[in-house]
Tab-separated table of C-alpha atoms and ligand atoms in Angstrom:
chain	number	residue	atom	x	y	z
A	1	MET	CA	97.868	175.823	-6.960
A	2	THR	CA	94.935	175.953	-9.340
A	3	LEU	CA	91.533	177.351	-8.439
A	4	ARG	CA	88.661	175.836	-10.444
A	5	ILE	CA	85.638	178.060	-10.614
A	6	ALA	CA	82.305	177.020	-12.082
A	7	CYS	CA	80.797	180.209	-13.440
A	8	LEU	CA	77.011	180.322	-13.956
A	9	PRO	CA	76.107	183.754	-15.391
A	10	GLY	CA	72.375	182.989	-15.727
A	11	ASP	CA	69.819	185.521	-16.932
A	12	GLY	CA	69.082	189.238	-17.237
A	13	ILE	CA	71.817	191.309	-15.617
A	14	GLY	CA	73.549	188.118	-14.385
A	15	PRO	CA	75.906	187.899	-17.398
A	16	GLU	CA	76.362	191.698	-17.378
A	17	VAL	CA	77.693	191.763	-13.820
A	18	MET	CA	79.687	188.551	-14.331
A	19	ASP	CA	82.145	190.472	-16.503
A	20	ILE	CA	83.571	192.175	-13.421
A	21	ALA	CA	84.272	188.792	-11.848
A	22	HIS	CA	86.404	187.830	-14.860
A	23	LEU	CA	88.320	191.125	-14.663
A	24	LEU	CA	88.961	190.812	-10.922
A	25	LEU	CA	89.973	187.153	-11.062
A	26	ALA	CA	92.416	187.952	-13.876
A	27	VAL	CA	94.004	190.565	-11.577
A	28	VAL	CA	94.231	188.071	-8.675
A	29	SER	CA	95.772	185.445	-10.929
A	30	LYS	CA	98.312	187.838	-12.420
A	31	GLN	CA	99.416	189.299	-9.074
A	32	SER	CA	99.444	186.088	-7.022
A	33	GLY	CA	100.656	183.613	-9.634
A	34	ILE	CA	97.768	181.290	-8.825
A	35	GLN	CA	96.153	179.722	-11.856
A	36	ILE	CA	92.426	180.374	-11.921
A	37	ASP	CA	90.361	178.269	-14.333
A	38	VAL	CA	86.913	179.728	-14.947
A	39	SER	CA	84.449	177.611	-16.973
A	40	GLU	CA	80.948	178.793	-17.839
A	41	TYR	CA	77.762	176.694	-17.632
A	42	PRO	CA	74.124	177.576	-18.318
A	43	VAL	CA	71.582	177.944	-15.512
A	44	GLY	CA	68.048	179.326	-15.148
A	45	GLN	CA	66.028	180.529	-18.115
A	46	LYS	CA	69.074	180.301	-20.378
A	47	ALA	CA	69.468	176.637	-19.479
A	48	ILE	CA	65.742	176.005	-20.009
A	49	ASP	CA	66.008	177.546	-23.482
A	50	GLU	CA	69.065	175.463	-24.334
A	51	THR	CA	68.247	172.136	-22.679
A	52	GLY	CA	64.735	172.295	-21.188
A	53	ASP	CA	66.161	172.019	-17.654
A	54	PRO	CA	66.917	175.022	-15.359
A	55	LEU	CA	69.781	173.102	-13.743
A	56	PRO	CA	71.207	170.709	-16.384
A	57	PRO	CA	73.157	167.694	-15.037
A	58	GLU	CA	76.353	169.010	-16.632
A	59	THR	CA	76.029	172.302	-14.724
A	60	LEU	CA	75.343	170.530	-11.434
A	61	LYS	CA	78.297	168.157	-11.946
A	62	ALA	CA	80.653	171.053	-12.694
A	63	ALA	CA	79.418	172.896	-9.592
A	64	LEU	CA	79.953	169.894	-7.317
A	65	ASN	CA	83.442	169.267	-8.737
A	66	SER	CA	84.632	172.885	-8.510
A	67	ASP	CA	86.489	174.757	-5.772
A	68	ALA	CA	83.834	177.484	-5.828
A	69	VAL	CA	80.683	178.345	-7.753
A	70	LEU	CA	80.015	181.888	-8.960
A	71	LEU	CA	76.415	182.600	-9.920
A	72	GLY	CA	75.057	185.739	-11.612
A	73	ALA	CA	71.283	185.693	-11.260
A	74	VAL	CA	68.381	183.670	-12.576
A	75	GLY	CA	64.934	184.815	-13.546
A	76	GLY	CA	62.855	184.422	-16.645
A	77	ARG	CA	59.486	184.164	-18.244
A	78	GLU	CA	56.488	183.667	-16.005
A	79	GLY	CA	55.415	180.063	-15.509
A	80	ASN	CA	58.898	178.646	-16.135
A	81	TRP	CA	60.175	179.035	-12.605
A	82	PRO	CA	63.900	179.067	-13.467
A	83	GLU	CA	64.574	180.187	-9.853
A	84	SER	CA	64.152	176.537	-8.857
A	85	ALA	CA	67.699	176.065	-10.177
A	86	VAL	CA	69.165	178.132	-7.335
A	87	LEU	CA	67.168	176.269	-4.681
A	88	GLU	CA	68.179	172.939	-6.175
A	89	LEU	CA	71.820	174.003	-6.359
A	90	ARG	CA	71.838	175.053	-2.680
A	91	ARG	CA	70.295	171.747	-1.685
A	92	LYS	CA	72.522	169.517	-3.822
A	93	MET	CA	75.672	171.373	-2.741
A	94	ASP	CA	74.379	171.184	0.862
A	95	VAL	CA	75.312	174.815	1.456
A	96	PHE	CA	73.087	175.718	4.373
A	97	ALA	CA	74.312	179.128	5.523
A	98	ASN	CA	73.837	182.119	3.277
A	99	LEU	CA	76.126	184.908	4.533
A	100	ARG	CA	75.108	188.424	3.512
A	101	PRO	CA	77.327	191.202	4.863
A	102	VAL	CA	75.778	194.667	4.985
A	103	ARG	CA	78.239	197.464	5.728
A	104	THR	CA	77.663	201.140	5.000
A	105	VAL	CA	80.415	203.217	3.456
A	106	LYS	CA	80.663	206.804	4.711
A	107	GLY	CA	79.803	209.311	2.011
A	108	VAL	CA	77.528	207.046	-0.041
A	109	VAL	CA	74.076	208.567	-0.514
A	110	THR	CA	71.147	206.437	0.716
A	111	SER	CA	67.461	207.143	1.407
A	112	PHE	CA	68.321	207.664	5.076
A	113	ARG	CA	69.844	210.503	7.075
A	114	PRO	CA	73.587	209.767	7.364
A	115	GLU	CA	73.489	209.541	11.165
A	116	VAL	CA	70.869	206.762	10.964
A	117	VAL	CA	72.934	204.422	8.802
A	118	GLU	CA	76.559	205.419	9.331
A	119	GLY	CA	78.612	202.718	11.025
A	120	THR	CA	76.224	199.911	10.120
A	121	ASP	CA	78.093	196.611	9.890
A	122	ILE	CA	75.831	193.554	9.919
A	123	LEU	CA	76.416	189.958	8.909
A	124	PHE	CA	73.155	188.234	8.009
A	125	ILE	CA	73.181	184.460	8.217
A	126	ARG	CA	70.184	183.055	6.443
A	127	GLU	CA	69.528	179.325	6.712
A	128	SER	CA	69.213	178.269	3.092
A	129	THR	CA	68.270	174.621	2.704
A	130	ALA	CA	65.010	174.330	4.649
A	131	GLY	CA	61.937	176.292	5.731
A	132	ALA	CA	59.004	177.311	3.567
A	133	TYR	CA	60.981	177.184	0.307
A	134	PHE	CA	61.579	173.441	0.617
A	135	GLY	CA	58.961	171.922	2.950
A	136	GLU	CA	56.463	169.342	1.679
A	137	PRO	CA	53.577	169.330	0.929
A	138	LYS	CA	53.892	172.238	-1.438
A	139	GLY	CA	51.713	173.246	-4.334
A	140	PRO	CA	48.093	173.554	-5.406
A	141	VAL	CA	45.418	171.913	-3.257
A	142	GLN	CA	42.467	170.165	-4.930
A	143	GLY	CA	39.094	171.386	-3.764
A	144	GLU	CA	36.087	173.547	-4.485
A	145	MET	CA	38.102	176.663	-5.035
A	146	ARG	CA	41.699	177.402	-6.022
A	147	ALA	CA	43.975	176.907	-3.042
A	148	ALA	CA	47.667	176.279	-2.442
A	149	VAL	CA	49.941	175.261	0.411
A	150	ASP	CA	53.558	175.805	1.456
A	151	THR	CA	54.992	173.987	4.442
A	152	THR	CA	57.526	175.466	6.831
A	153	TYR	CA	59.602	172.606	8.206
A	154	TYR	CA	62.692	172.790	10.410
A	155	ASN	CA	64.350	170.068	12.421
A	156	GLU	CA	66.850	170.531	15.227
A	157	ALA	CA	69.840	169.460	13.119
A	158	GLN	CA	69.114	172.066	10.458
A	159	ILE	CA	68.817	174.819	13.046
A	160	GLU	CA	71.803	173.671	15.050
A	161	ARG	CA	74.308	173.670	12.196
A	162	ALA	CA	73.298	177.150	11.068
A	163	ALA	CA	73.382	178.433	14.656
A	164	ARG	CA	76.804	176.916	15.341
A	165	LEU	CA	78.215	178.589	12.245
A	166	GLY	CA	76.583	181.868	13.265
A	167	PHE	CA	78.008	181.839	16.768
A	168	GLY	CA	81.466	180.990	15.399
A	169	LEU	CA	81.337	183.998	13.087
A	170	ALA	CA	80.046	186.241	15.904
A	171	GLN	CA	83.138	185.284	17.918
A	172	GLN	CA	85.314	186.572	15.067
A	173	ARG	CA	83.344	189.837	14.915
A	174	ARG	CA	81.943	191.976	17.737
A	175	GLY	CA	80.638	189.054	19.798
A	176	SER	CA	76.924	189.622	19.501
A	177	LEU	CA	74.227	187.558	17.761
A	178	THR	CA	70.582	188.428	17.225
A	179	SER	CA	68.352	185.495	16.361
A	180	VAL	CA	65.208	186.464	14.451
A	181	ASP	CA	62.045	184.348	14.498
A	182	LYS	CA	58.273	184.527	14.918
A	183	ALA	CA	58.111	182.467	18.103
A	184	ASN	CA	54.892	184.123	19.272
A	185	VAL	CA	52.995	182.440	16.413
A	186	MET	CA	55.024	179.763	14.625
A	187	ALA	CA	55.962	176.335	16.001
A	188	THR	CA	59.105	176.169	13.837
A	189	SER	CA	60.165	179.488	15.364
A	190	ARG	CA	59.711	178.194	18.907
A	191	LEU	CA	61.951	175.236	18.046
A	192	TRP	CA	64.383	177.661	16.374
A	193	ARG	CA	64.641	179.741	19.570
A	194	GLU	CA	65.039	176.676	21.781
A	195	VAL	CA	67.871	175.213	19.694
A	196	VAL	CA	69.627	178.576	19.321
A	197	ASN	CA	69.597	178.951	23.123
A	198	GLU	CA	71.074	175.448	23.509
A	199	VAL	CA	73.891	176.182	21.062
A	200	ALA	CA	74.460	179.532	22.826
A	201	THR	CA	75.592	177.701	25.990
A	202	GLU	CA	78.691	176.528	24.072
A	203	PHE	CA	79.581	180.113	23.163
A	204	SER	CA	79.544	181.967	26.474
A	205	ASP	CA	81.601	184.822	25.000
A	206	VAL	CA	78.820	185.679	22.509
A	207	LYS	CA	75.921	187.841	23.665
A	208	VAL	CA	72.665	186.508	22.241
A	209	ASP	CA	69.287	188.162	21.948
A	210	HIS	CA	66.031	187.242	20.190
A	211	LEU	CA	63.749	189.444	18.119
A	212	LEU	CA	60.440	188.745	16.430
A	213	VAL	CA	60.768	189.285	12.706
A	214	ASP	CA	58.303	192.172	12.540
A	215	ALA	CA	60.184	194.078	15.243
A	216	ALA	CA	63.497	193.155	13.584
A	217	SER	CA	62.404	194.634	10.269
A	218	TYR	CA	61.488	197.855	12.079
A	219	LEU	CA	64.693	198.097	14.101
A	220	LEU	CA	66.783	197.283	11.042
A	221	ILE	CA	66.009	200.643	9.483
A	222	ARG	CA	65.448	202.485	12.756
A	223	GLN	CA	68.655	201.532	14.545
A	224	PRO	CA	70.803	199.421	12.213
A	225	GLN	CA	73.990	199.901	14.259
A	226	ARG	CA	72.532	197.765	17.062
A	227	PHE	CA	73.061	194.603	14.978
A	228	ASP	CA	76.226	192.516	14.610
A	229	VAL	CA	75.372	188.969	13.457
A	230	VAL	CA	71.722	188.347	12.542
A	231	LEU	CA	70.799	184.656	12.400
A	232	THR	CA	67.477	183.710	10.881
A	233	GLU	CA	65.507	181.192	8.855
A	234	ASN	CA	65.236	181.059	5.078
A	235	LEU	CA	62.160	183.194	4.347
A	236	PHE	CA	62.827	185.875	6.972
A	237	GLY	CA	66.458	186.164	5.875
A	238	ASP	CA	65.491	186.571	2.235
A	239	ILE	CA	63.230	189.510	3.036
A	240	LEU	CA	65.325	191.227	5.711
A	241	SER	CA	68.515	191.182	3.653
A	242	ASP	CA	66.848	192.886	0.666
A	243	GLU	CA	65.558	195.515	3.077
A	244	ALA	CA	69.104	195.946	4.316
A	245	GLY	CA	70.140	196.753	0.737
A	246	ALA	CA	68.503	200.141	1.201
A	247	LEU	CA	70.824	200.857	4.154
A	248	VAL	CA	73.921	200.715	1.940
A	249	GLY	CA	72.335	202.652	-0.940
A	250	SER	CA	71.361	199.938	-3.431
A	251	LEU	CA	70.434	196.294	-3.607
A	252	GLY	CA	73.063	196.172	-6.368
A	253	LEU	CA	75.805	196.552	-3.739
A	254	LEU	CA	75.241	193.372	-1.750
A	255	GLY	CA	77.168	190.156	-2.243
A	256	SER	CA	76.652	186.782	-0.614
A	257	ALA	CA	78.402	183.526	0.175
A	258	THR	CA	76.502	180.320	0.811
A	259	ILE	CA	78.608	177.739	2.568
A	260	GLY	CA	78.299	174.343	4.179
A	261	GLU	CA	80.491	172.213	6.409
A	262	SER	CA	82.744	171.182	3.521
A	263	GLY	CA	82.844	171.236	-0.259
A	264	PRO	CA	82.606	174.209	-2.580
A	265	GLY	CA	80.662	177.329	-1.634
A	266	LEU	CA	78.108	179.117	-3.771
A	267	PHE	CA	78.808	182.807	-4.302
A	268	GLU	CA	76.206	185.172	-5.779
A	269	PRO	CA	75.023	188.755	-5.497
A	270	VAL	CA	71.861	189.243	-3.456
A	271	HIS	CA	69.956	190.856	-6.328
A	272	GLY	CA	68.014	189.008	-9.037
A	273	SER	CA	68.015	189.236	-12.831
A	274	ALA	CA	66.503	192.775	-12.763
A	275	PRO	CA	64.540	192.540	-16.029
A	276	ASP	CA	63.633	196.242	-15.703
A	277	ILE	CA	67.230	197.294	-16.415
A	278	ALA	CA	68.656	194.234	-18.224
A	279	GLY	CA	70.337	194.907	-21.564
A	280	ARG	CA	70.949	198.603	-20.854
A	281	GLY	CA	74.488	198.294	-19.529
A	282	ILE	CA	73.681	200.137	-16.288
A	283	ALA	CA	73.561	197.300	-13.751
A	284	ASN	CA	75.672	197.989	-10.698
A	285	PRO	CA	78.544	195.462	-10.773
A	286	LEU	CA	79.723	196.145	-7.205
A	287	GLY	CA	77.447	193.519	-5.604
A	288	MET	CA	79.192	190.969	-7.794
A	289	ALA	CA	82.541	192.507	-6.835
A	290	ARG	CA	81.679	192.079	-3.133
A	291	THR	CA	80.719	188.496	-4.010
A	292	VAL	CA	84.163	187.902	-5.517
A	293	ALA	CA	85.706	189.279	-2.295
A	294	LEU	CA	83.620	186.801	-0.297
A	295	MET	CA	84.752	184.018	-2.613
A	296	LEU	CA	88.402	184.955	-2.131
A	297	SER	CA	87.880	184.945	1.621
A	298	TYR	CA	85.603	181.930	2.198
A	299	GLY	CA	86.225	179.905	-0.962
A	300	ALA	CA	89.896	180.405	-1.812
A	301	GLY	CA	91.606	181.129	1.505
A	302	MET	CA	92.877	184.497	0.244
A	303	PRO	CA	91.791	186.960	2.983
A	304	LYS	CA	94.446	189.569	2.096
A	305	GLU	CA	93.235	189.808	-1.491
A	306	ALA	CA	89.621	189.869	-0.283
A	307	GLN	CA	90.349	192.782	2.020
A	308	ALA	CA	92.160	194.703	-0.716
A	309	LEU	CA	89.168	194.210	-2.986
A	310	ASP	CA	86.713	195.436	-0.342
A	311	GLU	CA	88.888	198.527	0.157
A	312	SER	CA	88.878	199.133	-3.590
A	313	ILE	CA	85.087	198.885	-3.716
A	314	ASP	CA	84.795	201.356	-0.818
A	315	ARG	CA	87.029	203.778	-2.684
A	316	ILE	CA	85.091	203.559	-5.962
A	317	LEU	CA	81.853	204.062	-4.036
A	318	VAL	CA	83.134	207.349	-2.666
A	319	GLN	CA	85.170	208.633	-5.620
A	320	GLY	CA	83.148	207.196	-8.490
A	321	PRO	CA	82.376	206.304	-11.142
A	322	VAL	CA	79.078	204.823	-9.941
A	323	THR	CA	76.013	203.498	-11.797
A	324	PRO	CA	72.658	205.403	-11.871
A	325	ASP	CA	71.076	203.329	-9.063
A	326	LEU	CA	73.435	205.206	-6.708
A	327	ASN	CA	73.381	208.549	-8.519
A	328	PRO	CA	70.582	209.193	-11.035
A	329	ASP	CA	72.697	211.888	-12.717
A	330	SER	CA	75.584	209.512	-13.378
A	331	LYS	CA	76.296	208.582	-16.974
A	332	ALA	CA	78.628	205.740	-15.983
A	333	GLY	CA	77.608	202.190	-16.862
A	334	THR	CA	78.568	198.691	-15.754
A	335	LYS	CA	81.653	198.584	-17.972
A	336	GLU	CA	83.115	201.878	-16.822
A	337	VAL	CA	82.658	201.062	-13.125
A	338	SER	CA	84.058	197.552	-13.638
A	339	GLU	CA	87.197	198.818	-15.369
A	340	ALA	CA	87.798	201.547	-12.777
A	341	LEU	CA	87.484	199.002	-9.974
A	342	ALA	CA	89.792	196.471	-11.621
A	343	ALA	CA	92.459	199.177	-12.123
A	344	ASP	CA	92.244	200.327	-8.491
A	345	PHE	CA	92.322	196.735	-7.236
A	346	GLU	CA	95.399	195.918	-9.316
A	347	SER	CA	97.231	198.904	-7.818
A	348	ARG	CA	96.618	197.512	-4.308
A	349	LEU	CA	97.915	193.960	-4.774
B	1	NAI	P1	65.734	192.136	-8.516
B	1	NAI	O1	66.694	191.965	-7.385
B	1	NAI	O2	66.115	191.536	-9.804
B	1	NAI	O3	65.457	193.703	-8.721
B	1	NAI	C1	64.854	194.518	-7.702
B	1	NAI	C2	65.118	196.000	-8.018
B	1	NAI	O4	66.490	196.309	-7.764
B	1	NAI	C3	64.874	196.356	-9.486
B	1	NAI	O5	64.350	197.657	-9.534
B	1	NAI	C4	66.261	196.339	-10.086
B	1	NAI	O6	66.423	197.202	-11.190
B	1	NAI	C5	67.138	196.774	-8.917
B	1	NAI	N1	68.457	196.140	-9.011
B	1	NAI	C6	68.746	194.863	-8.728
B	1	NAI	N2	70.045	194.617	-8.960
B	1	NAI	C7	70.582	195.756	-9.401
B	1	NAI	C8	71.887	196.127	-9.832
B	1	NAI	N3	72.919	195.268	-9.825
B	1	NAI	N4	72.092	197.405	-10.253
B	1	NAI	C9	71.083	198.296	-10.237
B	1	NAI	N5	69.826	198.007	-9.846
B	1	NAI	C10	69.569	196.743	-9.432
B	1	NAI	O7	64.347	191.549	-8.013
B	1	NAI	P2	63.008	191.277	-8.852
B	1	NAI	O8	62.830	192.312	-9.902
B	1	NAI	O9	61.991	191.081	-7.835
B	1	NAI	O10	63.256	189.878	-9.545
B	1	NAI	C11	63.636	189.682	-10.888
B	1	NAI	C12	63.872	188.210	-11.125
B	1	NAI	O11	65.033	187.781	-10.413
B	1	NAI	C13	62.730	187.325	-10.644
B	1	NAI	O12	62.552	186.323	-11.610
B	1	NAI	C14	63.246	186.746	-9.342
B	1	NAI	O13	62.687	185.513	-9.036
B	1	NAI	C15	64.722	186.621	-9.653
B	1	NAI	N6	65.595	186.579	-8.475
B	1	NAI	C16	66.667	185.748	-8.545
B	1	NAI	C17	67.585	185.698	-7.521
B	1	NAI	C18	68.772	184.821	-7.668
B	1	NAI	O14	69.166	184.496	-8.760
B	1	NAI	N7	69.401	184.407	-6.608
B	1	NAI	C19	67.420	186.517	-6.307
B	1	NAI	C20	66.284	187.424	-6.376
B	1	NAI	C21	65.396	187.432	-7.415
B	2	MG	MG1	65.863	187.525	-2.394
């Protein structure tokens, strides 16, 4: 068996954290005997600089023809909007469910009292091909003064497929799903709630509840253990999952998988290109490591290897070395953490 991975390092800390993916995949290949072909393609600002296009046709073609896509991060100079590449990629690959697991590891320092966050284990499912990021009309509005519009659009099919996937995953976890919307104000949210309740009738073993997004953002840091699966639309999921990064200690610890009904998945850390720390060799690579674990699980059918990798990450988080975002006194950088993790992972396979 050969696994073909399209690797899109992107901008800022994207290429810096991508190094750990190469190390970890080399370990998987060596220990399992599976051939893993990793080919790199430009995306984002880098692709604009090289070709004028944030998502060049060659990159898109490679992504569509791969078994899985690994993305670092995109972000660049103001006015260029290289982030459009990620939106376009999600749409063209038709990957509509962005899975973002958030699990605290005992002993890791966060901004919260340990008893508030300990035992948190949430799976965010963020719809990722519709909502305000894609709806038309979008853009500046002609008139007497500067104005602009974004359109939030959802149809029942878009909500239903995300909900069905969410309920299926809740069945494999602790059997509870919280749907987050703004149904007291937004028409798309009222439709969201209606369709989620319809899908819920097919999954009688899953307990469903609904929260308004403002209350959800409060409860997320007040009582994070109350959540199992959180299902929500594109914009709300984007914001809530960054907030959840604080629960585990750093945004640099979160990985994500974006999947559809078939075809390759898109795997990327939750963080962006972090221009404030890019080039300093201190980016936390563990969010990318979690992303590789998600890829092994959802993209390569290798759950045993994925679990071993998650256990390795947990161990490094507790024993070190860790990057300065987790411990300001730490002198360890991306490279040192990456090598320590790869060595621990190899010893487990
Ligand atoms: P960001 O996620 O890049 O950074 C937010 C904060 O978290 C910064 O203080 C950063 O230093 C820190 N941080 C992020 N990742 C880290 C890591 N691995 N290790 C240690 N610290 C880390 O968000 P920001 O600054 O708002 O956006 C920067 C650029 O990234 C923007 O152009 C944005 O559009 C883009 N972006 C791209 C995403 C993607 O490629 N999917 C996702 C989010 C933002
Ligand atoms: Mg985001």
